[in-house]
Every structure is written in C-alpha cells, then in structure tokens.
Amino acid sequence: MDRKKVLIVEDEKNIVDILRFNLQKEGYETLEAYDGTTGLTLALEENPDLILLDLMLPGMNGFEVCKTLRDKGRSTPVLIITAREAEKDKILGLDLGADDYITKPFSIRELLARVKANIRRVAMVQAEPPAENRLDFGRLVIDKGAGFAAKDGENLELTQRELELLTYLASNAGKVFSRQELMERVWNYEGYVGDVRGVDVAVRRLREKLEDNPAQPRYIITRRGAGYYFQKD
Ligand code: CA
C-alpha cells in the first residue's frame, strides 16, 4: 500500500511535532513547513495528498497559500486549522477553495478522521469507472471522468468539492438531501454531528458559478427546512 503524504504548514513547532508524530503513527508520510512561502513551494513541488494549513503564518498567510494553490489549478485537499471562534476565517477559507477546517484546540482523533475522510474522498473520485461519467442536461454537462462541468459549452471552473456536490445532487435529480446527509455523502463524514454550514457555503459558491441568477436558482434548489435538490428541467 502506498503511503499518503501530508504536508503540515504551521509555525508553532509544538503543534507541528504533535501532528507529525500522530500522522506518522497512522502510517502517513509527512512534510513540514514553518512559514507560508515554504508551504506553498512544498505543496507545488511535492504534490502531497493533503495539506494541513494554519492561517496565521509568518510571511505569506494561509489564505494566500490556499488561494495561490487554487489559482495554479491544484486541487489538493486543504484542511484549514483555525483559532477558536474565528467564524469569518472559516467562511473565507472555504471561499478561497479550502475543503474543510478544524478548530484549535482540536482533538487528534478528530483531526485524523478529517484527514482520512478528505484523502478517501479524492481516492473515491479517482477510482470511479469512466463509463457513466457524463451527465447531460442540455445546457449543462457534467463530466466526472474529465473532472469538469460546463454550461453553454463553457467550463464552470468548479473546485473539486463543488464538482462533487453538483455531481452528487445531479446524479440524484429531484431527491432532497439534508445538509447532514450531504456532509456524510459528499464530505464523507460518517455520523457527522458538527457544523454543517460548510454545505451552505459550498452551495452558494456553486450557484454563483452555475446559475444564470444565483438569487433565483434554477438547478440547485432549496427545500425550506429540508435541504437541497437538483432540478433537471
Ligand atoms: Ca500560526
């Protein structure tokens, strides 16, 4: 079995030590960077399977690292480490293309579960057979194999997570999914009981790219008090 590589970008040495120790114990290979610039360089050169990214870093901060990575077309899962209660940071981080966040102080068990879920999600996407990989809704075409969605012939430039969310909803058109269900099935969090607002942020971002008028969505519809569904026509 090939070992998965996790890049830790964090300037607090004791946190890096704890993360490195526990990740290696779980069988991961680790890389460490103590500032944002080095983190970005390692992310680009070493192509890790996941990045644990602190936000407050010397030099380039975590937001800039994440945004630059996405601007360069890298879809490596990014798990942001934020200080407690920094709600704005979480939302901004997700907006900039991070996949997930975990709040300091975190439990090692939870962190390892998140790392595993985010790496597994990518592996599952890559393992899908190419046959039923194309969903055609006329103006909108979703190609899971090639990893893109296009509307009116133009690539929507979705992030990995947005594409997975759209694909999941579109593959089950008309069926309403609660935020909880989407957390479990798109984010791969089994029995997730925490914050589900990440789903709303992802839906909002997806609508901005997908809908003619994001305020009056035509594809991703909200069912009040229930969740979201994809409307075919
Ligand atoms: Ca820091």
mmCIF file of N, CA and C in Angstrom, residues 61 83 160 182 189 197 216:
data_model
loop_
_atom_site.group_PDB
_atom_site.id
_atom_site.type_symbol
_atom_site.label_atom_id
_atom_site.label_comp_id
_atom_site.label_asym_id
_atom_site.label_seq_id
_atom_site.Cartn_x
_atom_site.Cartn_y
_atom_site.Cartn_z
ATOM 1 N N ASN A 61 0.329 34.386 4.456
ATOM 2 C CA ASN A 61 -0.589 33.711 5.377
ATOM 3 C C ASN A 61 -1.323 32.550 4.687
ATOM 4 N N ALA A 83 -8.055 29.314 14.609
ATOM 5 C CA ALA A 83 -8.212 29.555 16.037
ATOM 6 C C ALA A 83 -9.702 29.459 16.381
ATOM 7 N N GLN A 160 -12.929 21.054 -6.779
ATOM 8 C CA GLN A 160 -13.203 19.621 -6.640
ATOM 9 C C GLN A 160 -14.480 19.386 -5.833
ATOM 10 N N LEU A 182 -25.669 15.506 3.125
ATOM 11 C CA LEU A 182 -24.629 15.927 2.175
ATOM 12 C C LEU A 182 -23.249 15.889 2.835
ATOM 13 N N TYR A 189 -18.258 12.429 5.916
ATOM 14 C CA TYR A 189 -18.187 12.388 7.371
ATOM 15 C C TYR A 189 -19.265 11.463 7.886
ATOM 16 N N ARG A 197 -22.605 24.258 8.217
ATOM 17 C CA ARG A 197 -22.684 25.458 7.389
ATOM 18 C C ARG A 197 -21.763 25.421 6.169
ATOM 19 N N GLN A 216 -32.043 33.439 -7.816
ATOM 20 C CA GLN A 216 -33.207 32.622 -8.189
ATOM 21 C C GLN A 216 -32.730 31.375 -8.909
#
